[in-house]
Tab-separated table of C-alpha atoms in Angstrom:
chain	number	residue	atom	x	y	z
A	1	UNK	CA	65.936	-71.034	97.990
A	2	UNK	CA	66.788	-70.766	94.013
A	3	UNK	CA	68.612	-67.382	93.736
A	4	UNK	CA	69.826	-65.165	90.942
A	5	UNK	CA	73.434	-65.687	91.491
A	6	UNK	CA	72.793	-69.657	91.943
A	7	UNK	CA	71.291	-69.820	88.782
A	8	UNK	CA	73.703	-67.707	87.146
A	9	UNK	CA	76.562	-70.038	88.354
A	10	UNK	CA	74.822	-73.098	88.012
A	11	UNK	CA	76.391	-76.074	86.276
A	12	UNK	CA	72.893	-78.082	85.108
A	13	UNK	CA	74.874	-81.189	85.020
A	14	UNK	CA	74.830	-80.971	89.211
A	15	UNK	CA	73.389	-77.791	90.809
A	16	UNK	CA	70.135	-79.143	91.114
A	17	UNK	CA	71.359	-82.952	91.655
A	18	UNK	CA	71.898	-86.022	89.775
A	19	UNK	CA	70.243	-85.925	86.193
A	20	UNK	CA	69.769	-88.934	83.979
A	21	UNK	CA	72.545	-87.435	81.073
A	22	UNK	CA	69.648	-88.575	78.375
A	23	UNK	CA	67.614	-86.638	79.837
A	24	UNK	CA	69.791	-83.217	80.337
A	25	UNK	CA	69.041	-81.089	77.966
A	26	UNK	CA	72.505	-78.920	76.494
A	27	UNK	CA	72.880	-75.052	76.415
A	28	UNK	CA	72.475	-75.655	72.849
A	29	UNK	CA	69.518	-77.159	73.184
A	30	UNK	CA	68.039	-74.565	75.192
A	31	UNK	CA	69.292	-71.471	73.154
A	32	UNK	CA	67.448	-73.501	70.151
A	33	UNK	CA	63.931	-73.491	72.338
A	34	UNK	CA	64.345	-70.562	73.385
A	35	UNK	CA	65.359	-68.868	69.756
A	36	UNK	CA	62.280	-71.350	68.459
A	37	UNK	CA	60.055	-69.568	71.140
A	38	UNK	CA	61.022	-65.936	70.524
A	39	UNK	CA	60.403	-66.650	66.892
A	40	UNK	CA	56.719	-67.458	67.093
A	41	UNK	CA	56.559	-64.286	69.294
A	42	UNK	CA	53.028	-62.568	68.437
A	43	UNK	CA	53.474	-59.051	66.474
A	44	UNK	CA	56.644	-58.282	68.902
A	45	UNK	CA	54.207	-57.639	71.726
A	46	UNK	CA	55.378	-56.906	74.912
A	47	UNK	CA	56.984	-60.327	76.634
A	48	UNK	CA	54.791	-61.401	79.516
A	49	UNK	CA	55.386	-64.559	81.807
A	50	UNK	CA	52.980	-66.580	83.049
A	51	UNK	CA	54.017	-68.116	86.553
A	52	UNK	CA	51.661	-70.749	88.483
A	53	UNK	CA	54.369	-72.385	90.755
A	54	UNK	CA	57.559	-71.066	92.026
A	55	UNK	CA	57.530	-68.214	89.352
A	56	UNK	CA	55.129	-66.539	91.527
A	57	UNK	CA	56.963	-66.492	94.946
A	58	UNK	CA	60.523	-66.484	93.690
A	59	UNK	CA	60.331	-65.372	90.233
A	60	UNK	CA	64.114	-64.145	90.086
A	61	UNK	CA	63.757	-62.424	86.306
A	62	UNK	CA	63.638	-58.662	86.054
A	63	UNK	CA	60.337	-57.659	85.127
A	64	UNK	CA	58.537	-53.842	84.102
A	65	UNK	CA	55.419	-54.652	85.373
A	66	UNK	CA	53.658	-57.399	87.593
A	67	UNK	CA	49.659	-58.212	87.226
A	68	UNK	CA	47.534	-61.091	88.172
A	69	UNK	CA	46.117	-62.847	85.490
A	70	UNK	CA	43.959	-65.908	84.449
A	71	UNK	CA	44.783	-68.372	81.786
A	72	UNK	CA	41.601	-70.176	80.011
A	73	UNK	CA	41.797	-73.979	78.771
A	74	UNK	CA	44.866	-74.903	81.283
A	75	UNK	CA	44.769	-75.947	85.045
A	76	UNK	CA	47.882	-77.096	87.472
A	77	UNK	CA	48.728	-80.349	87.808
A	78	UNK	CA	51.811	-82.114	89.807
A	79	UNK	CA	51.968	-84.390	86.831
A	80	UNK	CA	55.982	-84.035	86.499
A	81	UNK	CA	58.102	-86.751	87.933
A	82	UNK	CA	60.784	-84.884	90.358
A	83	UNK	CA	64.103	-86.411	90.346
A	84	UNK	CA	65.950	-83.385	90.815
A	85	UNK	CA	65.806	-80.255	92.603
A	86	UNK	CA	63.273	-80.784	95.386
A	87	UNK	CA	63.529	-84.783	94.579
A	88	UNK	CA	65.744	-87.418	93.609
A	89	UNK	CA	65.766	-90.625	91.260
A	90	UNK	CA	65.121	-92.940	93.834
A	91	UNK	CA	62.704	-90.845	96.082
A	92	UNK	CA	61.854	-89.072	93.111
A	93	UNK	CA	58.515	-86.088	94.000
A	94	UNK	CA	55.886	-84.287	91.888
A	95	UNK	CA	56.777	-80.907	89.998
A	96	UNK	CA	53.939	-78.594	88.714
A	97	UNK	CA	53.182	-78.351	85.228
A	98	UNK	CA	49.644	-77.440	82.982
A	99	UNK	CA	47.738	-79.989	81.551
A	100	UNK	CA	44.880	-78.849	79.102
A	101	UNK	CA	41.304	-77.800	80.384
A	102	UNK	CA	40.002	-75.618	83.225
A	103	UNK	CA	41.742	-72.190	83.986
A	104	UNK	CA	45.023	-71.166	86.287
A	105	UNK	CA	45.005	-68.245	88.305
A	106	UNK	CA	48.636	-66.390	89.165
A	107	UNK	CA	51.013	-64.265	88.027
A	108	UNK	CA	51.908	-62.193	84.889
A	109	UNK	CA	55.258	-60.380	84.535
A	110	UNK	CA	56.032	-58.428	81.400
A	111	UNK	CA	59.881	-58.183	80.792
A	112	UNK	CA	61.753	-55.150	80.051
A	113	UNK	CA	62.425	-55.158	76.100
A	114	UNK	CA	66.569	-54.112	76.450
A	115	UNK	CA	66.843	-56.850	78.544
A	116	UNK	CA	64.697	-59.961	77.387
A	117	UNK	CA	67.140	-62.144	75.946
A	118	UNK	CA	69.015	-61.981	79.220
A	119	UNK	CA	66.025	-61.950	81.828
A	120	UNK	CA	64.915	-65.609	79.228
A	121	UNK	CA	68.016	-67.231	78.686
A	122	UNK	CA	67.985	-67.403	83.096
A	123	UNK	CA	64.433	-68.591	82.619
A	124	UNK	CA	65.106	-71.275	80.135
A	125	UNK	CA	67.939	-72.622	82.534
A	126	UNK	CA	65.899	-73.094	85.355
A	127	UNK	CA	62.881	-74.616	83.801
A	128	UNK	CA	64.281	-76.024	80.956
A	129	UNK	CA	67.309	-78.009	82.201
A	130	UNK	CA	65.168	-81.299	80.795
A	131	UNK	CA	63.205	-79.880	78.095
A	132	UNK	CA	59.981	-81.341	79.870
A	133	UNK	CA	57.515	-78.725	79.229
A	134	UNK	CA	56.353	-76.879	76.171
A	135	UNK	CA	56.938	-72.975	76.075
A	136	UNK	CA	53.866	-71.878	74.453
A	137	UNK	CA	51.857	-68.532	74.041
A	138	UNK	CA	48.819	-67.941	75.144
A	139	UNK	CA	45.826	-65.163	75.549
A	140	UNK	CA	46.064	-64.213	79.522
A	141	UNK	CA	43.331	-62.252	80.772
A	142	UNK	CA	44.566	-59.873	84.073
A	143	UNK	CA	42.904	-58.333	86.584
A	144	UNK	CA	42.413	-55.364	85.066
A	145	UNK	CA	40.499	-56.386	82.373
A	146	UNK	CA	43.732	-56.389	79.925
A	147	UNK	CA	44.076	-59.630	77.890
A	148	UNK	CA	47.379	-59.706	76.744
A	149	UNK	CA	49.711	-62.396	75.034
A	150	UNK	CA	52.061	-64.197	77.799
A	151	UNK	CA	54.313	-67.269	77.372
A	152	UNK	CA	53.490	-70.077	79.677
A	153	UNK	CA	55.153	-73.333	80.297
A	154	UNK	CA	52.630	-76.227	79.942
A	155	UNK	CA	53.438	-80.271	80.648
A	156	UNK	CA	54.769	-81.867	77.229
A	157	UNK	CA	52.635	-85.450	77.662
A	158	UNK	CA	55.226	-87.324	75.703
A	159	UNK	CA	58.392	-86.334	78.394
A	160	UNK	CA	59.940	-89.020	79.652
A	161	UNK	CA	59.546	-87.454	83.108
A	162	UNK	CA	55.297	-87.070	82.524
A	163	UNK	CA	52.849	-89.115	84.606
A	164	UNK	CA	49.757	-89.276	83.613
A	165	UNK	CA	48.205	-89.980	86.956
A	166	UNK	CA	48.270	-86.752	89.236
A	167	UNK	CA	45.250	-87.436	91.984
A	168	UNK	CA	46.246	-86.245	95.189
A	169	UNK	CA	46.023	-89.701	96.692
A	170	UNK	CA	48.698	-91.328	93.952
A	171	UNK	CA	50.976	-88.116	94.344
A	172	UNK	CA	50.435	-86.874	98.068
A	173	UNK	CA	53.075	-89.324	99.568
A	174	UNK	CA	55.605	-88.899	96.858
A	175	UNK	CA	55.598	-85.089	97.943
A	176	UNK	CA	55.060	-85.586	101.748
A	177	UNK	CA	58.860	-87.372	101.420
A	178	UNK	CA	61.084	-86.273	98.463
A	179	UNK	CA	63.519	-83.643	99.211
A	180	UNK	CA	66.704	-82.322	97.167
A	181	UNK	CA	69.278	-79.629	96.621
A	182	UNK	CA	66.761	-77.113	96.530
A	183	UNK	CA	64.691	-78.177	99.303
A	184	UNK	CA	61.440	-80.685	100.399
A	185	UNK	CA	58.847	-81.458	97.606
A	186	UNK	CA	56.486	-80.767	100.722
A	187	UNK	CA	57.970	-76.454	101.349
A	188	UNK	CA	57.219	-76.317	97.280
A	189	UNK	CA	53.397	-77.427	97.804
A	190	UNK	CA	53.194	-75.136	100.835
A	191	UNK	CA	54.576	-72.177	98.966
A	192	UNK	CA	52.544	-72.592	96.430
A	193	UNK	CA	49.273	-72.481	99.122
A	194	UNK	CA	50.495	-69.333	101.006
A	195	UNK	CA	51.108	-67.307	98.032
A	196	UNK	CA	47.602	-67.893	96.762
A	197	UNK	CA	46.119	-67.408	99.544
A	198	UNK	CA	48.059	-63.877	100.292
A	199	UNK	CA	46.893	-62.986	97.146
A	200	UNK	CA	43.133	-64.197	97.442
A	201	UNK	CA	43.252	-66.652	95.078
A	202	UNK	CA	42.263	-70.004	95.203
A	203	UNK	CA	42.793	-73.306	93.465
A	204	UNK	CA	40.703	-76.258	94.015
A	205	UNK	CA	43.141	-78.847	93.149
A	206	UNK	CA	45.594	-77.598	95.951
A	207	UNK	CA	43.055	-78.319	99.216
A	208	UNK	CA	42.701	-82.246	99.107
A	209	UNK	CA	46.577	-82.506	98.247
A	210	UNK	CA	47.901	-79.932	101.171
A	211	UNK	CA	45.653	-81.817	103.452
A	212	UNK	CA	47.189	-85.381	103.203
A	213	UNK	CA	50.239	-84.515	102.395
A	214	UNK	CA	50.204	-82.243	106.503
A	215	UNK	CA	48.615	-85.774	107.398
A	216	UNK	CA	51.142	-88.419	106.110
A	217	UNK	CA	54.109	-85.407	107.911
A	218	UNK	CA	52.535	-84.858	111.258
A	219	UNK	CA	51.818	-88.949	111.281
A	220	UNK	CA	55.450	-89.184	109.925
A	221	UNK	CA	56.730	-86.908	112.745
A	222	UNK	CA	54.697	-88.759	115.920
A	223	UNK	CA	56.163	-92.276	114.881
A	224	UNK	CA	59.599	-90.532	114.611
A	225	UNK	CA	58.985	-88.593	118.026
C-alpha cells in the first residue's frame, strides 16, 4: 500500500513504474498547480479535500477534521488510462477520476492551516505526477448539513491518458488484469467497494463493474487451476 514515507521518498520518474517522460509532469510543474490552485482559494476558507477513490481508505495527509460529504454535478468514472501504479503501458488499467453530471458520495477532510502547504505539496505528488486531472473547488454538502468549499480532483477530458469510453463492459477486463508497483487494478476496485459499503454508502456505477470484473478472476483462476 501507498505510505507516507513512500511518498515522501518517492522519485516520480520510477516509484510508481515506467512513465512516458512527455507525460511526467516536473516538481516545477506541480508547485505551479498547486500555487495556481491555492490562489483561486475561496475567501481563505478552511482547506477541505474531497476523496472518492483511494483518498478515502488511505488518505495519508494530516487532516483536523473528517466528514462525509456529497458533491452535486460530478459522478466517478474509471475513465483514466492506468499505465502506472496499479498498471502498466502495455497492460495498462482504469484509474478513477470525475466526469461532469450526477453526484459522488465520500469523504471530506479539512487540513490543518500551519500545515497545508506541506499536507498539499504530498497530495499534488501522488495525484499529480501526470497532471491528468483538474484541481478544482467545489460546494460539498456533508452529512451534517454543512456545505462547505472543498477541492476535488476531476478528469481533465483533453489528457492524453483520458478515455472517453468508461462502461463496465469496455473497462472491466482491463482492471480484472493490470497490476503494478502499487498493486492489482482489481484490490483498487475492491477497496473502493468495501469502504463504501462500511460506511453505508452506495454507488451505482460500482455494482455491474465489481461483478464482471470477480467473473473474468474466478474464470481466470479455474482455467489456471
Amino acid at each position: 500500500m501507498l505510505t507516507r514515507d513512500f511518498l515522501l521518498k518517492a522519485d516520480c520518474k520510477t516509484a510508481f513504474g515506467a512513465i512516458e517522460e512527455s507525460l511526467l509532469w516536473t516538481c516545477e510543474q506541480r508547485a505551479a498547480s498547486l500555487a495556481a490552485t491555492l490562489a483561486c482559494r475561496p475567501n481563505h476558507s478552511p482547506v477541505w479535500i474531497f476523496g472518492y477513490g483511494s483518498l478515502m481508505w488511505n488518505p495519508i495527509f494530516e487532516s483536523d477534521e473528517i466528514a462525509e460529504g456529497t458533491l452535486e454535478g460530478w459522478h466517478r468514472a474509471f475513465c483514466l488510462r492506468l499505465t502506472a501504479g496499479r498498471g502498466t503501458a502495455t497492460q495498462p488499467g482504469r484509474m478513477l477520476a470525475l466526469k461532469e453530471g450526477g453526484e459522488t458520495t465520500g469523504l471530506a477532510y479539512r487540513l490543518p492551516e500551519e500545515k497545508l502547504h506541506e499536507e498539499l505539496e504530498l497530495l499534488w505528488k501522488r495525484e499529480m505526477v501526470t497532471g491528468c486531472y483538474l484541481p478544482t473547488w467545489c460546494d460539498l454538502k456533508l452529512a451534517d448539513g454543512r456545505t462547505v468549499t472543498a477541492m476535488a480532483f476531476v478528469m481533465d477530458p483533453r489528457h492524453a491518458l483520458y478515455e472517453a469510453d468508461s462502461c463496465p463492459k469496455t473497462i472491466a477486463p482491463l482492471i480484472a488484469q493490470a497490476s503494478g508497483p502499487l498493486g492489482t487494478n482489481a484490490q483498487y476496485l475492491y477497496s473502493l467497494e468495501q469502504e463504501l459499503k462500511k460506511r453505508g454508502l452506495y454507488d451505482d456505477c460500482l455494482t455491474d463493474l465489481v461483478q464482471r470484473v470477480r467473473e473474468l478472476q474466478e474464470c481466470h483462476n479455474n482455467m489456471v487451476g
